[in-house]
Coordinates of C-alpha atoms in Angstrom, one line a residue:
M1 CA 0.0 0.0 0.0
I2 CA 2.8 2.4 0.8
F3 CA 4.2 2.1 -2.7
L4 CA 0.8 3.0 -4.2
Y5 CA 0.8 6.2 -2.1
L6 CA 4.4 6.8 -3.2
L7 CA 3.4 6.6 -6.8
L8 CA 0.4 8.8 -6.3
G9 CA 2.6 11.3 -4.4
I10 CA 5.3 11.6 -7.1
A11 CA 3.0 11.5 -10.1
P12 CA 2.0 15.2 -10.1
A13 CA 5.5 16.4 -9.5
T14 CA 6.9 14.1 -12.2
L15 CA 4.3 15.4 -14.7
A16 CA 5.1 19.0 -13.7
G17 CA 8.8 18.4 -14.1
W18 CA 8.4 16.7 -17.5
L19 CA 6.3 19.6 -18.8
L20 CA 8.9 22.2 -17.6
V21 CA 11.8 20.2 -19.1
R22 CA 9.9 19.7 -22.4
L23 CA 9.1 23.5 -22.5
I24 CA 12.7 24.3 -22.0
E25 CA 13.8 21.9 -24.8
G26 CA 11.3 23.5 -27.1
N27 CA 11.9 22.5 -30.7
T28 CA 15.4 21.1 -30.0
L29 CA 15.1 17.8 -28.2
V30 CA 18.4 16.8 -26.6
L31 CA 17.3 14.3 -24.0
L32 CA 16.4 10.6 -24.5
R33 CA 12.8 9.8 -23.9
G34 CA 13.3 8.0 -20.7
E35 CA 15.8 10.5 -19.5
R36 CA 13.3 13.3 -19.8
W37 CA 10.9 11.5 -17.5
V38 CA 13.7 10.7 -14.9
L39 CA 14.9 14.3 -15.0
G40 CA 11.3 15.5 -14.7
C41 CA 10.7 13.3 -11.7
L42 CA 13.8 14.5 -9.9
L43 CA 13.5 18.2 -10.7
G44 CA 9.7 18.1 -10.4
I45 CA 9.7 16.9 -6.8
T46 CA 12.1 19.7 -5.8
L47 CA 10.1 22.2 -7.9
T48 CA 6.7 21.4 -6.3
M49 CA 8.2 21.5 -2.8
F50 CA 9.7 24.9 -3.7
V51 CA 6.3 26.1 -4.9
S52 CA 4.7 24.7 -1.7
F53 CA 7.4 26.5 0.4
I54 CA 6.5 29.8 -1.3
G55 CA 2.8 29.2 -0.8
S56 CA 3.2 28.3 2.9
A57 CA 5.9 30.7 4.0
M58 CA 4.8 33.7 2.1
L59 CA 1.1 33.2 1.4
G60 CA 0.0 31.2 4.4
V61 CA -1.1 28.1 2.5
P62 CA -1.2 25.2 5.0
L63 CA 1.1 22.2 4.6
S64 CA -1.9 19.9 4.4
R65 CA -3.3 17.6 1.7
V66 CA -5.5 20.4 0.3
G67 CA -2.7 22.9 0.5
F68 CA -0.2 20.7 -1.3
L69 CA -2.7 19.7 -3.9
A70 CA -3.7 23.3 -4.5
M71 CA -0.1 24.4 -5.1
Q72 CA 0.6 21.4 -7.4
A73 CA -2.7 22.0 -9.3
V74 CA -1.7 25.7 -9.9
L75 CA 1.7 24.7 -11.1
L76 CA 0.3 22.0 -13.4
L77 CA -2.3 24.3 -14.8
I78 CA 0.3 27.0 -15.7
L79 CA 2.8 24.5 -17.2
G80 CA 0.1 22.5 -19.0
T81 CA -1.4 25.7 -20.5
L82 CA 2.0 26.8 -21.8
W83 CA 2.7 23.3 -23.2
W84 CA -0.7 23.3 -25.0
F85 CA -0.3 26.6 -26.6
L86 CA 3.4 26.5 -27.3
L87 CA 4.1 22.9 -28.3
R88 CA 0.9 20.8 -28.6
N89 CA 0.0 21.8 -32.1
K90 CA 3.4 22.2 -33.5
E91 CA 5.2 19.5 -35.6
A92 CA 7.0 17.1 -33.3
P93 CA 10.7 17.7 -33.4
V94 CA 13.2 14.8 -34.0
Q95 CA 13.6 12.7 -30.9
P96 CA 17.3 11.9 -30.3
K97 CA 18.1 8.2 -30.2
P98 CA 21.1 6.5 -28.6
S99 CA 23.7 4.9 -30.9
P100 CA 22.7 1.3 -31.9
S101 CA 24.2 -1.1 -29.5
T102 CA 23.5 -4.7 -28.6
L103 CA 24.8 -7.1 -26.0
H104 CA 26.0 -10.4 -27.1
G105 CA 28.6 -13.0 -26.1
W106 CA 30.5 -12.5 -22.8
K107 CA 29.1 -9.0 -22.5
L108 CA 25.6 -10.2 -22.3
W109 CA 26.4 -12.9 -19.7
L110 CA 28.4 -10.5 -17.6
I111 CA 25.6 -7.9 -17.6
L112 CA 23.0 -10.6 -16.7
A113 CA 25.1 -11.8 -13.8
L114 CA 25.8 -8.3 -12.5
A115 CA 22.1 -7.3 -13.0
T116 CA 20.9 -10.4 -11.0
W117 CA 23.1 -9.6 -8.1
T118 CA 22.3 -5.9 -8.2
V119 CA 18.5 -6.6 -8.1
V120 CA 19.0 -8.7 -5.0
K121 CA 20.9 -5.9 -3.3
L122 CA 18.3 -3.3 -4.3
F123 CA 15.4 -5.4 -3.0
A124 CA 17.2 -6.0 0.2
S125 CA 17.9 -2.3 0.6
L126 CA 14.4 -1.3 -0.2
F127 CA 13.1 -3.7 2.4
L128 CA 15.4 -2.3 5.0
L129 CA 14.5 1.2 4.1
T130 CA 10.7 0.7 4.3
A131 CA 10.3 -2.0 6.9
T132 CA 12.7 -1.1 9.7
P133 CA 12.5 1.7 12.2
I134 CA 14.9 4.7 11.6
Y135 CA 18.0 4.7 13.8
L136 CA 20.3 7.2 12.0
D137 CA 21.0 10.4 13.9
D138 CA 20.2 12.9 11.1
S139 CA 17.0 11.1 10.2
I140 CA 15.7 11.1 13.7
N141 CA 16.8 14.7 14.6
N142 CA 16.6 16.4 11.2
W143 CA 14.9 15.1 8.1
N144 CA 12.1 12.9 9.5
Y145 CA 11.7 15.1 12.6
R146 CA 11.2 18.3 10.7
G147 CA 8.8 16.5 8.3
K148 CA 6.7 15.3 11.2
A149 CA 6.7 18.8 12.8
Y150 CA 5.4 20.2 9.5
F151 CA 2.8 17.4 9.3
V152 CA 1.5 17.9 12.8
N153 CA 1.5 21.7 12.7
Q154 CA 0.6 22.0 8.9
T155 CA 3.1 24.9 8.7
F156 CA 6.8 25.7 8.9
V157 CA 8.1 25.3 12.4
L158 CA 11.4 27.0 13.1
D159 CA 11.7 26.8 16.9
V160 CA 10.6 23.5 18.4
L161 CA 12.3 21.4 21.1
S162 CA 14.5 18.7 19.5
P163 CA 13.5 15.0 20.2
G164 CA 15.9 15.0 23.2
G165 CA 14.4 18.2 24.6
S166 CA 17.7 19.9 25.1
S167 CA 17.9 22.2 22.1
T168 CA 15.8 24.0 19.5
M169 CA 15.2 23.0 15.9
K170 CA 15.9 26.5 14.6
S171 CA 19.4 25.7 13.5
L172 CA 18.3 22.6 11.8
S173 CA 15.8 24.7 9.8
S174 CA 18.8 26.3 8.1
Y175 CA 18.7 23.2 5.8
P176 CA 16.5 23.7 2.7
P177 CA 13.2 22.0 3.4
T178 CA 12.7 19.9 0.3
V179 CA 13.4 16.6 1.9
P180 CA 11.1 17.0 5.0
M181 CA 8.4 18.7 2.9
A182 CA 8.3 15.7 0.6
K183 CA 7.8 13.5 3.6
T184 CA 5.1 15.8 4.9
W185 CA 3.3 15.6 1.5
L186 CA 3.4 11.8 1.5
A187 CA 2.1 11.7 5.0
D188 CA -0.7 14.1 4.2
L189 CA -1.7 12.1 1.2
M190 CA -1.9 8.9 3.3
G191 CA -3.6 10.7 6.2
E192 CA -1.1 9.5 8.8
W193 CA 2.6 9.5 9.5
D194 CA 4.0 6.1 8.2
E195 CA 7.8 5.7 8.5
G196 CA 7.9 3.2 5.6
L197 CA 6.1 5.5 3.3
I198 CA 8.0 8.7 4.1
N199 CA 11.3 6.9 3.9
S200 CA 10.5 5.3 0.5
I201 CA 11.0 8.7 -1.2
H202 CA 14.7 8.3 -0.7
F203 CA 14.8 5.3 -3.0
V204 CA 13.2 7.4 -5.7
W205 CA 16.1 9.9 -5.4
F206 CA 18.6 7.0 -5.4
A207 CA 17.0 5.5 -8.6
C208 CA 17.0 9.0 -10.3
A209 CA 20.8 9.3 -9.6
V210 CA 21.5 5.9 -11.0
L211 CA 19.3 6.4 -14.1
L212 CA 20.7 9.9 -14.8
V213 CA 24.2 8.3 -14.9
F214 CA 22.9 5.7 -17.2
Y215 CA 21.3 8.1 -19.6
A216 CA 24.2 10.6 -19.5
L217 CA 26.4 7.7 -20.6
R218 CA 23.9 6.3 -23.1
R219 CA 23.8 9.6 -25.0
R220 CA 27.6 9.3 -25.6
T221 CA 28.6 5.6 -25.1
S222 CA 27.5 2.1 -25.7
L223 CA 24.8 0.2 -23.9
F224 CA 27.4 -2.0 -22.3
L225 CA 29.3 0.8 -20.7
S226 CA 26.1 2.6 -19.6
L227 CA 24.9 -0.5 -17.8
L228 CA 28.4 -1.0 -16.3
G229 CA 28.4 2.5 -15.0
C230 CA 25.1 1.9 -13.2
Y231 CA 26.5 -1.3 -11.7
A232 CA 29.7 0.6 -10.6
L233 CA 27.7 3.3 -8.8
I234 CA 25.3 0.9 -7.1
S235 CA 28.1 -1.5 -6.1
L236 CA 29.9 1.2 -4.0
P237 CA 29.0 0.2 -0.5
L238 CA 28.6 3.6 1.1
Y239 CA 26.6 5.0 -1.8
L240 CA 24.2 2.0 -1.7
I241 CA 23.9 2.4 2.1
Q242 CA 23.3 6.2 1.8
G243 CA 20.8 5.6 -1.0
S244 CA 18.7 3.1 1.0
N245 CA 18.7 5.2 4.2
P246 CA 16.8 8.4 5.0
Y247 CA 19.8 10.7 4.6
A248 CA 20.0 13.5 2.1
D249 CA 23.4 13.2 0.4
V250 CA 22.3 10.8 -2.4
F251 CA 19.3 13.2 -2.9
M252 CA 21.8 16.0 -3.4
S253 CA 24.0 13.9 -5.6
A254 CA 21.2 13.3 -8.0
H255 CA 20.7 17.0 -8.5
L256 CA 24.5 17.5 -8.9
I257 CA 24.8 14.9 -11.6
A258 CA 21.8 16.5 -13.4
A259 CA 23.3 20.0 -13.3
V260 CA 26.9 19.0 -14.1
S261 CA 26.2 16.5 -16.8
L262 CA 23.9 18.9 -18.7
L263 CA 26.7 21.6 -18.5
A264 CA 29.2 19.0 -19.7
S265 CA 27.0 18.1 -22.6
A266 CA 26.8 21.8 -23.5
L267 CA 30.6 22.0 -23.8
A268 CA 30.8 18.7 -25.7
S269 CA 28.1 19.7 -28.2
D270 CA 29.1 20.7 -31.7
T271 CA 25.8 22.5 -32.7
R272 CA 24.5 25.9 -31.6
L273 CA 20.9 24.8 -30.9
E274 CA 21.9 21.8 -28.8
T275 CA 24.4 23.8 -26.8
K276 CA 21.8 26.4 -26.0
T277 CA 19.2 23.8 -25.0
F278 CA 21.7 22.0 -22.7
L279 CA 22.5 25.4 -21.1
R280 CA 18.9 26.2 -20.4
L281 CA 18.3 22.8 -18.9
G282 CA 21.5 23.1 -16.8
A283 CA 20.3 26.5 -15.6
L284 CA 17.1 24.9 -14.2
A285 CA 19.0 22.1 -12.5
S286 CA 21.5 24.5 -11.0
G287 CA 18.7 26.7 -9.7
L288 CA 16.9 23.9 -8.0
L289 CA 20.2 22.6 -6.6
L290 CA 20.0 25.6 -4.2
F291 CA 16.9 24.1 -2.6
T292 CA 18.6 20.8 -1.7
K293 CA 21.4 21.3 0.9
N294 CA 23.5 24.2 2.1
E295 CA 26.6 22.9 0.3
A296 CA 24.9 23.8 -3.0
L297 CA 25.1 27.5 -2.2
L298 CA 28.5 27.6 -0.5
L299 CA 30.4 25.0 -2.5
Y300 CA 28.9 23.7 -5.7
T301 CA 27.3 26.8 -7.2
P302 CA 30.5 28.7 -7.4
L303 CA 32.2 25.7 -9.1
T304 CA 29.2 25.5 -11.5
L305 CA 29.3 29.1 -12.4
G306 CA 33.1 29.0 -13.0
L307 CA 32.6 26.1 -15.4
L308 CA 29.7 27.9 -17.0
A309 CA 32.0 30.8 -17.8
L310 CA 34.6 28.3 -19.2
T311 CA 31.9 26.6 -21.3
L312 CA 30.7 29.9 -22.8
F313 CA 34.3 31.0 -23.5
V314 CA 35.2 27.8 -25.3
Q315 CA 32.0 27.5 -27.3
S316 CA 32.3 31.2 -28.4
R317 CA 35.9 30.7 -29.4
R318 CA 34.7 27.7 -31.5
R319 CA 32.1 29.9 -33.0
I320 CA 29.3 27.6 -31.8
L321 CA 27.8 30.4 -29.7
Q322 CA 27.2 34.0 -30.6
T323 CA 27.2 37.0 -28.3
Q324 CA 23.4 36.9 -28.1
D325 CA 23.5 33.2 -27.1
I326 CA 26.0 33.9 -24.3
I327 CA 23.8 36.7 -22.9
E328 CA 20.8 34.3 -23.0
A329 CA 22.7 31.6 -21.2
V330 CA 23.9 34.0 -18.5
C331 CA 20.4 35.3 -18.1
A332 CA 18.9 31.8 -17.8
Y333 CA 21.3 30.9 -15.0
A334 CA 20.8 34.2 -13.3
I335 CA 17.0 33.9 -13.4
A336 CA 17.1 30.3 -12.2
L337 CA 19.4 31.1 -9.3
V338 CA 17.6 34.3 -8.3
V339 CA 14.0 33.0 -8.6
I340 CA 14.8 29.8 -6.7
G341 CA 17.7 30.9 -4.5
G342 CA 16.4 34.4 -3.7
P343 CA 13.3 33.5 -1.7
W344 CA 15.1 30.9 0.3
I345 CA 18.1 33.0 1.0
G346 CA 15.8 35.9 1.9
Y347 CA 13.9 33.6 4.3
K348 CA 17.1 32.6 6.0
F349 CA 18.1 36.3 6.5
L350 CA 14.6 37.2 7.7
H351 CA 14.6 34.4 10.4
D352 CA 18.4 34.6 11.2
L353 CA 19.1 31.1 10.0
P354 CA 22.8 30.1 9.7
F355 CA 24.2 29.4 6.3
G356 CA 26.2 26.4 7.3
N357 CA 24.9 22.9 8.1
A358 CA 23.1 23.8 11.4
K359 CA 26.0 26.1 12.2
S360 CA 27.2 29.5 11.0
V361 CA 30.2 29.6 8.6
S362 CA 31.2 33.1 9.9
G363 CA 32.9 31.7 13.0
F364 CA 35.4 29.4 11.2
D365 CA 39.0 29.9 12.2
V366 CA 41.4 29.3 9.3
K367 CA 44.4 27.4 10.4
W368 CA 46.2 24.1 9.9
Q369 CA 44.3 21.2 11.5
P370 CA 46.6 18.2 12.4
F371 CA 45.8 14.6 11.5
V372 CA 43.3 15.6 8.8
F373 CA 45.5 14.3 5.9
S374 CA 45.9 10.9 7.5
A375 CA 42.2 10.7 8.2
V376 CA 41.3 11.5 4.6
M377 CA 43.8 9.0 3.3
V378 CA 42.4 6.2 5.5
N379 CA 38.8 7.0 4.6
T380 CA 39.5 7.2 0.9
F381 CA 41.9 4.4 0.3
F382 CA 41.9 2.0 3.3
E383 CA 38.3 1.5 4.2
G384 CA 35.5 -0.3 2.4
N385 CA 33.4 2.7 1.7
W386 CA 34.5 3.0 -1.9
L387 CA 36.2 -0.3 -2.7
L388 CA 38.8 0.5 -5.4
F389 CA 37.0 3.5 -6.9
F390 CA 39.4 6.2 -5.9
P391 CA 42.6 4.4 -6.8
G392 CA 40.9 3.4 -10.1
I393 CA 39.8 6.9 -11.1
I394 CA 43.2 8.3 -10.2
L395 CA 44.9 5.7 -12.5
L396 CA 42.4 6.5 -15.2
L397 CA 43.0 10.2 -15.0
L398 CA 46.8 9.7 -15.2
W399 CA 46.5 7.1 -18.0
Q400 CA 43.9 9.1 -20.1
W401 CA 44.9 12.6 -19.0
R402 CA 44.6 14.0 -22.5
A403 CA 41.0 12.8 -22.8
A404 CA 40.3 13.9 -19.2
F405 CA 41.2 17.5 -20.0
S406 CA 39.8 17.5 -23.5
R407 CA 36.7 19.5 -24.3
R408 CA 34.4 16.5 -24.1
L409 CA 35.3 15.7 -20.5
L410 CA 36.7 19.0 -19.2
V411 CA 33.6 20.0 -17.1
L412 CA 33.4 16.6 -15.5
T413 CA 37.1 16.5 -14.7
L414 CA 37.3 20.0 -13.3
F415 CA 34.1 19.7 -11.2
F416 CA 35.1 16.3 -9.7
L417 CA 38.6 17.4 -8.8
G418 CA 37.5 20.8 -7.7
A419 CA 34.8 19.5 -5.4
I420 CA 37.0 16.9 -3.8
G421 CA 39.9 19.5 -3.5
V422 CA 37.7 22.2 -1.9
Q423 CA 36.2 19.7 0.6
Y424 CA 39.7 18.6 1.6
L425 CA 40.9 22.2 2.1
L426 CA 37.8 22.9 4.3
F427 CA 38.6 20.0 6.4
Q428 CA 42.4 20.8 6.5
F429 CA 42.1 24.5 7.4
T430 CA 38.9 25.0 9.3
S431 CA 37.1 23.7 12.4
L432 CA 35.3 21.3 10.1
S433 CA 38.3 19.1 10.6
N434 CA 36.3 17.3 13.3
E435 CA 34.0 16.1 10.4
A436 CA 37.0 14.4 8.9
L437 CA 38.7 13.2 12.1
Y438 CA 35.5 11.6 13.4
Q439 CA 34.4 10.6 9.9
T440 CA 31.0 12.2 10.5
G441 CA 31.0 14.4 7.4
L442 CA 34.0 13.5 5.2
A443 CA 32.4 10.5 3.4
R444 CA 29.1 12.4 2.9
G445 CA 30.8 15.1 0.8
F446 CA 32.4 12.4 -1.4
T447 CA 29.0 10.7 -1.7
Q448 CA 27.5 13.8 -3.2
V449 CA 30.0 13.9 -6.1
L450 CA 30.3 10.2 -6.6
P451 CA 27.8 9.9 -9.6
I452 CA 29.9 12.5 -11.4
G453 CA 33.1 10.5 -10.6
V454 CA 31.5 7.3 -12.0
F455 CA 30.3 9.2 -15.1
L456 CA 33.8 10.5 -15.6
A457 CA 35.5 7.1 -15.1
M458 CA 33.2 5.4 -17.6
M459 CA 33.8 8.2 -20.1
L460 CA 37.6 7.7 -19.7
V461 CA 37.1 4.0 -20.4
H462 CA 35.0 4.9 -23.4
E463 CA 37.8 7.2 -24.7
F464 CA 40.3 4.4 -24.5
E465 CA 37.8 2.0 -26.1
E466 CA 37.4 4.3 -29.1
K467 CA 41.1 4.5 -29.6

């Protein structure tokens, strides 16, 4: 029964997301058919929660079943009307298709064996996610707790005693509310707070991350490598554990792979219309990224904007983009970031919410923190969190360095290395070192960029295969 409510809960958001993605594509389709629905599901959930946040925080719409449905109905009405008048009666544009690719021989048997084992792990993970009580600290004290507070009060609650009764929830409210609001919506839909139902949404985000890696690879590589990339991501122990638990790092990683892969596709494209379309889609994904976790604003958005500038520079030098196209792309990103990030940032200022993760970033002392390097090395190379992924991608980058820094992969390489590097510097030179020393936050940051790393690794393999 909980899966029926889950499907009913994500259906309006998925449709809204699909409509918006389709409107942005216009007459130049760049996404595969299934990819459009997956991207629509991921971005649609975050978009509908953002609209509900605007309705509740600024217009007083209650976080009830009627309130959520009203905001989703308004969003669907607007997007559906635009789609009907702008695209419905026009000649259907050409739908891109992946390159012909079949599995046979040892490749077929290998994929079948890996798929069988993967399905077993996924079913076991889904069972644990929906059938066992929550026990993880952040789930109890943050994501699920805030969602239940919204569900009980039917409004945003910024100052409530924590489950232990010793502190307030105001600092936790500094996190964007997409995750707890999605849980509130599912509970409202069912009419009661059911842990299995409200935790099941995390598996949707996990599936979106895996499928976005598959489709990003499928647009550029063979079916075999695309499926192998999915297996590689799912097989990494900590990513599977995080994806099948009510934490928010895999949720954020799905938005990151969406934003970065679309920007990477814009730089890899050889045509003007495709480049412009990928940039518009990347702008939407980057804007909604701000409504996921605080790291998006402080860490990933500056990296994304730097790579956007690089993309526009390279594509203009190649005479793919004209001056007007560059202005349009900058405006698209600016509008997305301001329209989505502006209300949330303004809300934080209005209610004096910190910009760090439950703590202010203004009080950090910048100085060398001992033992951080060894902690990072142990976590990255000598524990079972990542198996051999990090040694493997380092070897691939050294072996295929020309391909890694070529135009086709430059965005992926720079973002992955930049995100890992900036995180290390934060641990090494600020009081966030405790997150590395006690391994409470180090692996989470790596989890967020892992789909991009897997995408990059498989593309490096593809570059070698083509040679």
